[in-house]
Coordinates of C-alpha atoms in Angstrom, one line a residue:
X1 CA -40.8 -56.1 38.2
X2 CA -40.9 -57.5 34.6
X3 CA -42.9 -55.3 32.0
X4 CA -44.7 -56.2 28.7
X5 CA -45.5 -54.6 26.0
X6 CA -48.9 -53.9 24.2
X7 CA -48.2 -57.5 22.5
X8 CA -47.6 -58.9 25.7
X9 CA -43.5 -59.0 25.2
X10 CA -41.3 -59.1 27.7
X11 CA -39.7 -55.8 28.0
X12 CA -35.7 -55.6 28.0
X13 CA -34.9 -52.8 30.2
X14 CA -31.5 -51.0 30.0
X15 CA -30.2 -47.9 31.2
X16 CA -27.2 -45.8 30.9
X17 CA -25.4 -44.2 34.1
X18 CA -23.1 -40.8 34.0
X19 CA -22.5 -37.5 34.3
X20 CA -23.7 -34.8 31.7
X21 CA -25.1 -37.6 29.6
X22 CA -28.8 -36.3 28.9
X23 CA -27.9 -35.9 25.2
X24 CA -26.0 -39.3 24.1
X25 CA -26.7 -41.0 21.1
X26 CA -26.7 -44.8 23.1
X27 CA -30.3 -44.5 23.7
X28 CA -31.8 -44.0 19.8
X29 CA -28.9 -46.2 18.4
X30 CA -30.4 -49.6 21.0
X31 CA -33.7 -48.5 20.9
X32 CA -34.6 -48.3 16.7
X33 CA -31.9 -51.4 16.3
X34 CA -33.8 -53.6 18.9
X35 CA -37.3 -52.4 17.0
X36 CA -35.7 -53.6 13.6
X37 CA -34.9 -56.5 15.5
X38 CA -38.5 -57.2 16.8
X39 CA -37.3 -56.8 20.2
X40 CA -39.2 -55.0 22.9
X41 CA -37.1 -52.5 24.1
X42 CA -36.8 -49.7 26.8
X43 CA -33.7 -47.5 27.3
X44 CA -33.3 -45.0 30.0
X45 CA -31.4 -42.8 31.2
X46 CA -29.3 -41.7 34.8
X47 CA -27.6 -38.9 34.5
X48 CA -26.0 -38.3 38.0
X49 CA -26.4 -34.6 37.6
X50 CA -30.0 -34.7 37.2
X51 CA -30.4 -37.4 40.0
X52 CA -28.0 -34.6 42.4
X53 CA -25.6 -37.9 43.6
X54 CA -22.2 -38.2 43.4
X55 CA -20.3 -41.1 41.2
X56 CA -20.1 -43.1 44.5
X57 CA -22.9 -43.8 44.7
X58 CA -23.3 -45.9 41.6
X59 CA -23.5 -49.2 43.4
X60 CA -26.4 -47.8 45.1
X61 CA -27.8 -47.4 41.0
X62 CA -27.1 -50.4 39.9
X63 CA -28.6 -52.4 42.7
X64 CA -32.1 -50.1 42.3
X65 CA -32.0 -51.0 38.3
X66 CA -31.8 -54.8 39.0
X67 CA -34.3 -54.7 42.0
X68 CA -36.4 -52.8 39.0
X69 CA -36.0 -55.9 36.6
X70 CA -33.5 -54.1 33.9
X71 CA -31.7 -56.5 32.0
X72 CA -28.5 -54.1 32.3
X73 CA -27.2 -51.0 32.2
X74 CA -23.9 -49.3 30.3
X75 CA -21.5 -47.2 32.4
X76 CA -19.5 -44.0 31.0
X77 CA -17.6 -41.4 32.6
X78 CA -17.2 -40.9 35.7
X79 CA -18.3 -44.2 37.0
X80 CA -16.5 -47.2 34.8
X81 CA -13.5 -47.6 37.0
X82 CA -15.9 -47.5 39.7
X83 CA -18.0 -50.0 38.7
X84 CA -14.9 -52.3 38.0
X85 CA -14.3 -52.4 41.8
X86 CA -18.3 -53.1 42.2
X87 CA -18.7 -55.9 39.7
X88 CA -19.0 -59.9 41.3
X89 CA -18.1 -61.1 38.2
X90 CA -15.6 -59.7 35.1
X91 CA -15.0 -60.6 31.3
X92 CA -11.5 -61.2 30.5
X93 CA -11.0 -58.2 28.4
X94 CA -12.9 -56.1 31.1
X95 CA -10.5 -57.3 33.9
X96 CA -7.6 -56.4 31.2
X97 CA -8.5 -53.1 30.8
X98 CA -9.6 -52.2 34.8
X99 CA -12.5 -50.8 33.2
X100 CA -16.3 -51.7 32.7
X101 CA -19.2 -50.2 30.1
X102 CA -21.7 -53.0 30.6
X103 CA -23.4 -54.3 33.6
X104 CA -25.9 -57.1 32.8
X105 CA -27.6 -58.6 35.6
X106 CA -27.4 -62.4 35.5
X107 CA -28.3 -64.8 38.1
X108 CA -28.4 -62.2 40.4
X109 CA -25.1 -61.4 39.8
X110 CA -23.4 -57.9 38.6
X111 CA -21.3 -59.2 35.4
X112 CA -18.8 -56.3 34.1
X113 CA -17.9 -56.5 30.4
X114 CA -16.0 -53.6 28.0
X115 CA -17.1 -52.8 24.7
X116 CA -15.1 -49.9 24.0
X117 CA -12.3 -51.9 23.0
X118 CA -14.5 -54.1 20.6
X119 CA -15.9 -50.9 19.3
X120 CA -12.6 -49.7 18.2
X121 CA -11.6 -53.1 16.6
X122 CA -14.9 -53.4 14.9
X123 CA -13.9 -49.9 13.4
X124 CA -10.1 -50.5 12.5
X125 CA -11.7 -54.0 10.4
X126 CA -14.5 -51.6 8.7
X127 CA -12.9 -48.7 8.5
X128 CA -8.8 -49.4 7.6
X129 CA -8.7 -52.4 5.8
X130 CA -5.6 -53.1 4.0
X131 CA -3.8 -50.2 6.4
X132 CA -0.5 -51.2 7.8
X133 CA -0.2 -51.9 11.8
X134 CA 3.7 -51.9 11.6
X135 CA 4.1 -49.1 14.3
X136 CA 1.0 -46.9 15.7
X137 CA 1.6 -43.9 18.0
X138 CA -1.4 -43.1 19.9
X139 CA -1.8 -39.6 21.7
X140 CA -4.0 -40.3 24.5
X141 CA -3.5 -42.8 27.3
X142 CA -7.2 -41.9 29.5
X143 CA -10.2 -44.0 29.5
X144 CA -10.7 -44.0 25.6
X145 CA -6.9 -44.6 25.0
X146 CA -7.0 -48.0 26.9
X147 CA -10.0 -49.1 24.7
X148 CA -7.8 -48.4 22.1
X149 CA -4.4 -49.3 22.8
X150 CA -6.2 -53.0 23.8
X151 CA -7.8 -52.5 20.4
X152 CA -5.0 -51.6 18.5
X153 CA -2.9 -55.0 20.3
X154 CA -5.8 -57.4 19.9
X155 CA -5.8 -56.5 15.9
X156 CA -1.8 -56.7 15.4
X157 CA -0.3 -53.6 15.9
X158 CA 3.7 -54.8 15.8
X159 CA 4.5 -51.7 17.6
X160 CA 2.7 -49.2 19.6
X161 CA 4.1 -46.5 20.8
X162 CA 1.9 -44.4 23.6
X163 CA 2.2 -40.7 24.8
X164 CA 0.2 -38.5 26.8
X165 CA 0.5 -34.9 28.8
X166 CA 0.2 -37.1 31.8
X167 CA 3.5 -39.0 31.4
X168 CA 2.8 -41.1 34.3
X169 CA -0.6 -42.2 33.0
X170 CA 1.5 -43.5 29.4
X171 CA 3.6 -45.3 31.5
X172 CA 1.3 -47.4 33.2
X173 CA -0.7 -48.2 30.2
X174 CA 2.3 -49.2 28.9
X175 CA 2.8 -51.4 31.8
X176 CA -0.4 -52.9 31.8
X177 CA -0.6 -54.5 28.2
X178 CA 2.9 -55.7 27.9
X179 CA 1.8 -58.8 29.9
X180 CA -0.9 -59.4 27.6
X181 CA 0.9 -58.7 24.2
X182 CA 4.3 -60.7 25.1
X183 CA 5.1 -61.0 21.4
X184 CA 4.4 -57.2 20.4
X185 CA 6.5 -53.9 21.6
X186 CA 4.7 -51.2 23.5
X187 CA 6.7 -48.4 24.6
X188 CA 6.1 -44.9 25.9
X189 CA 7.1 -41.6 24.1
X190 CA 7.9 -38.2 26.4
X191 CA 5.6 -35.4 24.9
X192 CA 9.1 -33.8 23.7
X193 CA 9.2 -36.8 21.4
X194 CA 6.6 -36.4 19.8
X195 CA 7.3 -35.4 15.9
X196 CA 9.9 -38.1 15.9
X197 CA 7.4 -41.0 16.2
X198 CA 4.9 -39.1 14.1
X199 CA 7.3 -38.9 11.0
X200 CA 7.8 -42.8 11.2
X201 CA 4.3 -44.1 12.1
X202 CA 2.1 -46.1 9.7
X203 CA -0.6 -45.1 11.5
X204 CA -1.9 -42.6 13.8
X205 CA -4.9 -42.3 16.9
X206 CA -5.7 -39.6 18.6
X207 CA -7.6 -40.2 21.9
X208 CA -8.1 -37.0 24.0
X209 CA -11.3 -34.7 24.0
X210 CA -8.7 -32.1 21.8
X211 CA -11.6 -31.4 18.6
X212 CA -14.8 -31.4 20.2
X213 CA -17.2 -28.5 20.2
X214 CA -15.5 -26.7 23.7
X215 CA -12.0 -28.0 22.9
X216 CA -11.1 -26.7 19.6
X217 CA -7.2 -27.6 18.4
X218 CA -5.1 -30.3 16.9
X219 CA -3.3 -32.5 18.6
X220 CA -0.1 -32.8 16.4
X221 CA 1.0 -32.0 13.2
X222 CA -0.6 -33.9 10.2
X223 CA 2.4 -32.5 7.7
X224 CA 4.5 -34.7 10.1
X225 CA 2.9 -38.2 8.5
X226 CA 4.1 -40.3 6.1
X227 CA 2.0 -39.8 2.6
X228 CA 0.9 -43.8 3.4
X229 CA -0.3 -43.3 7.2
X230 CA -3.3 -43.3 8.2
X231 CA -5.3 -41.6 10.8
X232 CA -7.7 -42.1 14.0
X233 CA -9.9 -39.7 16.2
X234 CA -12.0 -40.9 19.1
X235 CA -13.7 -37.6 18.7
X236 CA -17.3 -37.6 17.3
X237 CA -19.2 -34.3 18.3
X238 CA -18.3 -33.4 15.6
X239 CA -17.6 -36.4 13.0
X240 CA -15.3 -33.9 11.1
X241 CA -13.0 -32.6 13.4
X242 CA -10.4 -30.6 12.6
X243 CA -8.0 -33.3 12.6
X244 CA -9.9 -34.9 10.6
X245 CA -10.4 -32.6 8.4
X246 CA -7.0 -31.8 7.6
X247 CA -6.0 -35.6 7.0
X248 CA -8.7 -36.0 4.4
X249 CA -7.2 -32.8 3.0
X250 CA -4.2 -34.2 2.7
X251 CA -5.2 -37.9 1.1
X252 CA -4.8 -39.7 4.1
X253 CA -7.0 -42.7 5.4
X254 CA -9.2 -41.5 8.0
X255 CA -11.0 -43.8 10.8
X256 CA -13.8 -40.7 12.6
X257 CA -14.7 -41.6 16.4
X258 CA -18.5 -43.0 14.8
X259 CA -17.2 -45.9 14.0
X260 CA -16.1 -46.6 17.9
X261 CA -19.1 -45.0 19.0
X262 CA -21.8 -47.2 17.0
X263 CA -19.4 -50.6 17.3
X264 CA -19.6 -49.9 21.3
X265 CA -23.3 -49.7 21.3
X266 CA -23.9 -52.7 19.0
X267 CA -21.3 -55.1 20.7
X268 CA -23.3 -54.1 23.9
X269 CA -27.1 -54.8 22.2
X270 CA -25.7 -58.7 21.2
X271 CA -24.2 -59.2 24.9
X272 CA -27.7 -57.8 26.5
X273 CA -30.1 -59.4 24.0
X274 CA -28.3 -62.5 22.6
X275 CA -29.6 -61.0 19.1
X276 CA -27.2 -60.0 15.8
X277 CA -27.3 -56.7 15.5
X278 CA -27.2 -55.1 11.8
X279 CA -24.2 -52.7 12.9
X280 CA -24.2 -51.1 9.1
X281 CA -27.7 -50.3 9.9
X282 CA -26.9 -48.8 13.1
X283 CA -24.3 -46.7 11.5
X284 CA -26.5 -45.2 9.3
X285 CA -28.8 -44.4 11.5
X286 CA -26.3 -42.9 13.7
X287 CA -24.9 -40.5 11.5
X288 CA -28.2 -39.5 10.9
X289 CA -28.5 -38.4 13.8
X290 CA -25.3 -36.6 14.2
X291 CA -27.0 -34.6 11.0
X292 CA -29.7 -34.1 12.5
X293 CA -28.1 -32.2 15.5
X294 CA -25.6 -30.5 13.1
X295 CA -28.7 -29.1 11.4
X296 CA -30.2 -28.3 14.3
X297 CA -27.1 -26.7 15.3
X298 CA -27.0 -24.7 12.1
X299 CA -24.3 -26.4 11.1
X300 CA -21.9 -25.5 13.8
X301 CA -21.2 -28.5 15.5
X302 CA -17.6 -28.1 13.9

């Protein structure tokens, strides 16, 4: 059933379904750029943990929230191959990437789209300008890494070259965007290999959960770049990881996992509301609250 507001607005509805997701950022970031925006706006969220239901039953979800009257709803881990298979309808890029983030519900219809990737780009074009694309290694070939890797393709990488732990999973990335990047090379590394690719890379990503709070490390050596390269973490509890960290340290051009996370949410808040969203506004605003928690934390979230 539709809902207004105290001014007699329409309410846009929009929910977020996962696991463990009681404290993401997504809900703040849509809810104080739709008020800028002088949209009515209500985000909830479904955390299957708290609901006690497994990931399989997030069909089941998705058909209650559009029976409710929401507008959407985004999709994170464990549920966005899932939802792929659920989806009547996909955007290109989605169908690319065998993954969705967005739901809208349009015409009665379940319409998956991905803005991961389009986060990603968003944050390359902010965040790197000028860098050079000649030949990226990306460490990381899971969820994330496809976002990226389609990312990295869509902006011009000439060569990208992936590697993960899970060889197998590097290999069929790697085999699902050759079709779609005929004119560019995209090969996989064995771990083994690693430090070779670094030394000649222009740029590097990094695209595993290794530097957030409960997994502590760095995933390769930063004295292995190239005084010109540049760097790239996914990560952003916390925005300074220790990757990070030590590339700033060392002069290099750094791209932190913010920029991914706010250019995700924003590219979603146009495709629900149709509206422009001010993404240097929600930037702000999201690292304020990334502060905020840090602060809260006592400073700890490292």
């Amino acid at each position: 059933m539709a809902r207004t507001d105290a001014r007699g607005r329409g309410v846009i509805r929009v929910g977020l379904v996962g696991q463990g997701i009681t404290a993401s950022l997504t809900p703040p970031m849509h809810e104080a750029e739709a008020a800028a925006l002088g949209l009515a706006y209500e985000y909830r969220i479904f955390d299957l943990l708290d609901l006690g239901v497994p990931a399989e039953r997030v069909g089941r979800i998705l058909e209650e929230a559009r029976e409710s009257g929401f507008a959407a709803m985004n999709i994170t881990h464990p549920c966005k191959q899932l939802v792929f298979d659920i989806v009547e309808s996909l955007d290109d890029d989605a169908a690319r990437l065998g993954a969705v983030n967005l739901v809208v519900f349009a015409d009665g219809r379940l319409v998956g789209y991905n803005t991961d990737w389009i986060g990603y780009r968003d944050g390359l074009v902010a965040g790197l300008a000028g860098a050079s694309f000649e030949r990226v290694v990306q460490i990381g070939c899971g969820g994330a890494g496809a976002a990226t890797a389609y990312a990295l393709l869509s902006h011009g990488t000439a060569h990208l070259v992936l590697t993960d732990a899970d060889v197998d999973r590097a290999e069929e990335l790697t085999e699902r965007m050759r079709p779609h990047f005929p004119g560019q090379v995209v090969e996989t590394v064995q771990p083994g290999r690693l430090e070779a690719a670094i030394r000649t890379a222009t740029g590097v990503v990094h695209a595993t959960p290794m530097g957030m709070l409960h997994h502590p490390g760095v995933a390769f050596d930063v004295g292995l770049l190239q005084p010109a390269a540049w760097v790239s973490d996914v990560v952003y509890r916390p925005l300074e990881t220790a990757l990070v960290r030590e590339a700033t340290r060392r002069g290099h051009a750094v791209l932190d996992g913010g920029l991914m996370a706010v250019g995700q949410a924003c590219a979603s808040l146009q495709i629900i509301t149709g509206a422009n969203p001010d993404r240097a506004r929600m930037e702000r605003h999201f690292r304020a609250l990334i502060g905020a928690e840090e602060q809260a934390a006592g400073g700890s979230i490292r």
